[in-house]
C-alpha cells in the first residue's frame, strides 16, 4: 500500500517514526492509513500480517508449528488497558471473551517467567502522564504512569512476535535483514550502580544480564518500597542505546539484545508508527513467497543507510517527547508551589541529584552557594552541608516551584526543606538531562 503512494513513501521513510508529545501525536503515516485503514476496529474486517504459534501450557512454543501468513482480522471488541484489567479482575465476568483474555494472561506470565530465567531484565524509568484541560490543553494534573498486568500481556506477545519474525527474516535474508540489537554494557558503565549499591551495603553482580537481574530482584530495603525501583532506574542508565542494523554489517554474535536476553530481535508489531516495521513486513512477505523484495532492499548498504536514518529519527523523537514533558511540567507548576518528597540518586561536590517520583521530575539541587564548606566523600558517597549529611537513596522534603528570574527561560526550582521545618533552605536547582519520558509506545 505504501509503495503505491510513490512520493509519500520517501517522506514516510525519512520521517522514520511517529513522534509522541504530551498533547499531540505527529504521525508517520497519512491520517487515513494511521487512524482508519491500518487500525483495528471492532466488528470491522482489517487486512493483517499474522504470526501464530502452538504452545504448551508452560509457554513453550512447539517446533515447526509457527506460521506466518497474510490474514483478515475481524476484531470483536476494543479494550483499553484499564478495561481489560477490570474484566480480568472481576470474578463475575465469565463470558468467553474475558476467559480468553485470562488464558492469554496466564500464557503471558509463563512467557515472561521464561524470559527472566534466560536473563531478561526488568528495568524502570520515571514515566509520567498528564491530565489535560480539554479546551486549553493546559495540564490539570501530572502523575506516574501505572503499568497493569494487561500491559504486560500485550507486551509479552509483541516481544515473542518480534523475536520470532527476527529469526525468520534473518534465516532467509542473512545479509539484508533489518534487526535491532542492544549491545552489552561496558564494565565501566556499571561503576556508578555498583558504587551506589555498596554505599547502602548491597553487592551488585553484573557479569551477565542474568546476574544483574538476580541482583536487582534481591535488592530490597526495609521500609522503602521505592528503593528497588530507584536501583532499577540507575541500572537503566548504565545501558547502551538499542539500535537498528542490517544483519550483513555485523557477525551473528553481535546481534544479541542484552536487555531482553534474546539472541535475535527486530521490530515487526507496529508498522503504522515505525518505518523499521514496514521494512520487516516486506522482508517477511518475501520470506514466505507472497511478495518480491523491493529493489531498494536488496543491497545491505542501502538497508544500512535506512537503519542509520531511523536510529537518528528515533533518538530525535525521544528528545522531542522529553522536551514536551518538560514544557508541560513547567505549565503545571506555573502558579503552584508544591511540597513533595524526593529521593537522592546522585551526589556531587556542589549538590545532590534528586528524583521526585510523584511528578517524574529530576534535577540537581545546588548547595554550594548557601554552604561554601561542603564536604563531599567520593569513597563513602556522602555530602555534608550545614550540619546535615546526605547519602544515596535518602529521602528529602522538597519545595517545587517555577523560577521566573530569567523571563526568557523559566525553569523549575527545587529547594530542600530542613527536617521538621516548613521553610525551604536557600538552594538553586539546575536541571540535569532528564530521564523521564512522555508515554511512549513500544
XYZ file of C-alpha atoms in Angstrom, residues 38-310:
273
model
C -4.447 0.234 9.202
C -6.004 0.268 12.685
C -8.165 -2.432 14.229
C -11.793 -1.504 14.794
C -14.489 -3.588 16.484
C -16.693 -5.584 14.112
C -14.756 -4.401 11.040
C -12.590 -6.559 8.749
C -8.975 -5.456 8.546
C -6.104 -6.821 6.453
C -3.200 -8.042 8.579
C 0.059 -9.986 8.595
C -0.150 -12.666 11.279
C 2.208 -14.851 13.269
C 0.707 -17.803 15.123
C 2.227 -20.336 17.494
C 1.196 -23.540 19.167
C 2.240 -23.552 22.825
C 2.349 -25.844 25.776
C 0.628 -24.607 28.966
C 4.035 -23.523 30.306
C 4.609 -21.136 27.387
C 6.936 -23.272 25.268
C 6.448 -22.868 21.510
C 6.199 -26.191 19.681
C 8.832 -26.773 16.999
C 7.730 -26.354 13.378
C 4.263 -25.134 14.396
C 4.870 -21.398 13.920
C 3.084 -19.901 10.908
C 3.394 -16.601 9.036
C 0.581 -15.560 6.713
C -1.438 -12.675 5.311
C -4.810 -12.595 7.041
C -8.101 -10.809 7.644
C -8.864 -9.917 11.265
C -12.389 -9.274 12.490
C -11.972 -7.790 15.950
C -14.808 -8.480 18.362
C -14.095 -5.685 20.822
C -11.602 -2.934 21.642
C -10.341 -2.739 25.243
C -8.313 -0.047 26.922
C -5.675 -1.497 29.251
C -7.776 -0.428 32.210
C -10.904 -2.058 30.819
C -9.106 -5.313 30.072
C -7.650 -5.341 33.584
C -11.053 -4.737 35.168
C -12.573 -7.582 33.166
C -9.796 -9.977 34.185
C -10.039 -8.993 37.857
C -13.830 -9.235 38.088
C -14.824 -12.804 39.077
C -18.349 -12.085 37.874
C -17.083 -11.785 34.280
C -17.294 -15.301 32.875
C -18.104 -14.569 29.239
C -15.983 -16.346 26.574
C -14.063 -13.204 25.612
C -12.957 -12.497 29.195
C -11.983 -16.141 29.660
C -9.852 -15.930 26.507
C -8.127 -12.808 27.829
C -7.431 -14.566 31.137
C -5.938 -17.537 29.283
C -3.725 -15.198 27.273
C -2.666 -13.516 30.504
C -1.738 -16.888 32.004
C 0.435 -17.669 28.973
C 1.949 -14.159 29.081
C 3.068 -14.779 32.662
C 4.712 -18.050 31.577
C 6.435 -16.303 28.677
C 7.764 -13.600 30.976
C 8.996 -16.157 33.512
C 10.826 -17.986 30.719
C 12.476 -14.754 29.552
C 13.518 -13.818 33.080
C 15.016 -17.275 33.555
C 17.157 -16.595 30.478
C 18.397 -13.297 31.943
C 15.919 -10.722 30.634
C 15.946 -7.515 32.656
C 13.013 -5.782 34.278
C 14.251 -2.201 34.306
C 12.443 1.025 35.174
C 12.186 4.683 34.289
C 10.109 7.504 35.811
C 7.376 7.775 33.178
C 4.629 10.332 33.707
C 1.181 11.078 32.342
C -0.743 14.339 32.205
C -4.437 15.099 32.551
C -5.072 17.974 30.144
C -7.854 20.545 30.023
C -9.963 19.638 27.010
C -10.306 23.274 25.948
C -6.929 24.838 26.690
C -4.690 21.726 26.723
C -3.156 23.053 29.938
C -2.159 20.325 32.405
C -4.613 19.811 35.261
C -2.652 17.016 36.912
C 0.536 15.036 36.457
C 1.391 11.659 37.877
C 3.306 8.432 37.393
C 2.038 6.071 34.699
C 0.943 2.831 36.348
C 1.531 -0.370 34.396
C -1.006 -3.165 34.756
C -0.971 -6.890 34.024
C -2.875 -6.084 30.842
C 0.095 -4.011 29.638
C 2.408 -6.954 30.275
C 0.019 -9.326 28.484
C 0.254 -7.323 25.259
C 3.986 -6.717 25.668
C 4.862 -10.399 26.039
C 3.153 -11.442 22.822
C 4.632 -8.463 20.982
C 8.102 -9.473 22.167
C 7.524 -13.074 21.111
C 6.339 -11.933 17.672
C 9.352 -9.655 17.228
C 11.800 -12.399 18.231
C 10.092 -14.998 16.005
C 9.971 -12.718 12.969
C 13.580 -11.634 13.514
C 14.730 -15.254 13.300
C 12.578 -15.848 10.192
C 13.868 -12.912 8.146
C 17.491 -13.496 9.166
C 17.182 -17.145 8.118
C 16.033 -16.178 4.613
C 17.983 -12.912 4.191
C 21.083 -13.268 6.338
C 22.762 -10.284 4.668
C 19.717 -7.991 4.377
C 17.585 -8.452 7.486
C 16.740 -5.330 9.455
C 17.265 -6.262 13.106
C 17.530 -4.476 16.447
C 20.413 -5.035 18.848
C 21.124 -3.904 22.385
C 24.894 -4.050 22.960
C 26.223 -5.383 26.246
C 27.169 -2.518 28.578
C 30.862 -1.899 29.059
C 32.114 -2.955 32.515
C 32.950 0.645 33.399
C 29.355 1.705 32.730
C 28.191 -0.257 35.777
C 30.566 1.503 38.182
C 28.038 4.166 39.349
C 25.437 1.453 40.028
C 27.870 -0.796 41.901
C 29.143 2.123 43.953
C 25.645 3.347 44.808
C 24.601 -0.133 45.943
C 27.744 -0.594 48.021
C 27.064 2.683 49.810
C 23.952 1.089 51.346
C 25.545 -2.300 51.973
C 24.443 -4.155 48.837
C 26.532 -6.059 46.298
C 25.598 -5.989 42.614
C 26.796 -8.741 40.284
C 26.931 -7.554 36.684
C 28.949 -10.155 34.780
C 25.836 -11.089 32.786
C 22.283 -9.863 32.350
C 21.122 -12.859 34.401
C 23.404 -11.939 37.316
C 22.256 -8.335 37.133
C 18.582 -9.391 37.054
C 19.069 -11.648 40.093
C 20.917 -8.904 41.988
C 18.124 -6.425 41.285
C 15.456 -8.900 42.392
C 17.288 -9.409 45.691
C 17.880 -5.687 46.338
C 15.388 -4.590 48.969
C 15.493 -2.035 51.749
C 13.230 -2.388 54.740
C 10.663 0.374 54.977
C 11.325 1.747 51.473
C 9.164 0.214 48.752
C 10.554 2.587 46.113
C 14.195 1.656 46.714
C 14.174 -1.298 44.313
C 12.678 0.824 41.535
C 15.269 3.544 42.175
C 18.020 0.946 41.771
C 16.444 -0.255 38.522
C 16.337 3.333 37.259
C 20.076 3.634 37.928
C 20.607 0.298 36.148
C 18.785 1.579 33.082
C 21.218 4.476 32.893
C 24.154 2.086 32.667
C 22.853 0.679 29.395
C 23.833 1.475 25.861
C 21.183 2.541 23.360
C 19.405 -0.183 21.378
C 19.826 0.369 17.619
C 18.609 -0.933 14.285
C 21.178 -2.515 11.978
C 21.498 -4.592 8.826
C 22.389 -8.227 9.520
C 25.061 -8.212 6.810
C 27.011 -5.496 8.625
C 27.815 -7.450 11.806
C 28.751 -11.006 12.832
C 25.970 -13.071 14.415
C 27.481 -12.919 17.905
C 26.756 -9.167 17.900
C 23.048 -9.496 17.073
C 22.130 -10.033 20.721
C 19.643 -7.892 22.609
C 21.123 -7.591 26.097
C 18.068 -6.261 27.934
C 15.742 -8.930 26.528
C 18.349 -11.718 26.710
C 17.400 -12.543 23.107
C 19.837 -13.899 20.536
C 17.957 -12.070 17.782
C 15.311 -9.358 17.775
C 13.544 -6.967 15.441
C 10.500 -4.677 15.338
C 7.521 -6.117 13.485
C 4.419 -5.231 15.503
C 3.909 -1.511 14.724
C 4.249 -0.714 11.002
C 1.826 2.205 11.294
C 4.239 4.118 13.506
C 7.757 2.781 12.741
C 9.337 2.516 9.306
C 11.587 -0.275 10.586
C 8.477 -2.451 10.949
C 7.403 -1.594 7.393
C 10.701 -2.939 6.074
C 10.454 -6.013 8.286
C 6.963 -6.742 6.904
C 8.392 -6.617 3.379
C 11.215 -8.982 4.335
C 8.738 -11.350 5.979
C 6.427 -11.293 2.950
C 9.346 -12.146 0.674
C 10.474 -14.932 3.030
C 7.146 -16.761 2.643
C 6.871 -16.073 -1.084
C 3.840 -13.781 -1.120
C 5.722 -10.754 -2.440
C 9.037 -9.833 -4.000
C 11.639 -7.936 -2.027
C 11.808 -4.327 -3.299
C 14.951 -3.481 -5.259
C 15.864 -0.812 -2.698
C 16.142 -3.541 -0.042
C 18.418 -5.901 -1.977
C 21.613 -4.121 -1.062
C 22.948 -4.191 2.501
C 24.461 -0.727 2.184
C 21.039 0.702 1.283
C 19.433 -1.114 4.230
C 22.206 0.178 6.463
C 21.539 3.760 5.366
C 17.861 3.393 6.256
C 18.882 1.979 9.649
C 21.098 4.985 10.285
C 18.235 7.342 9.486
C 15.627 5.614 11.639
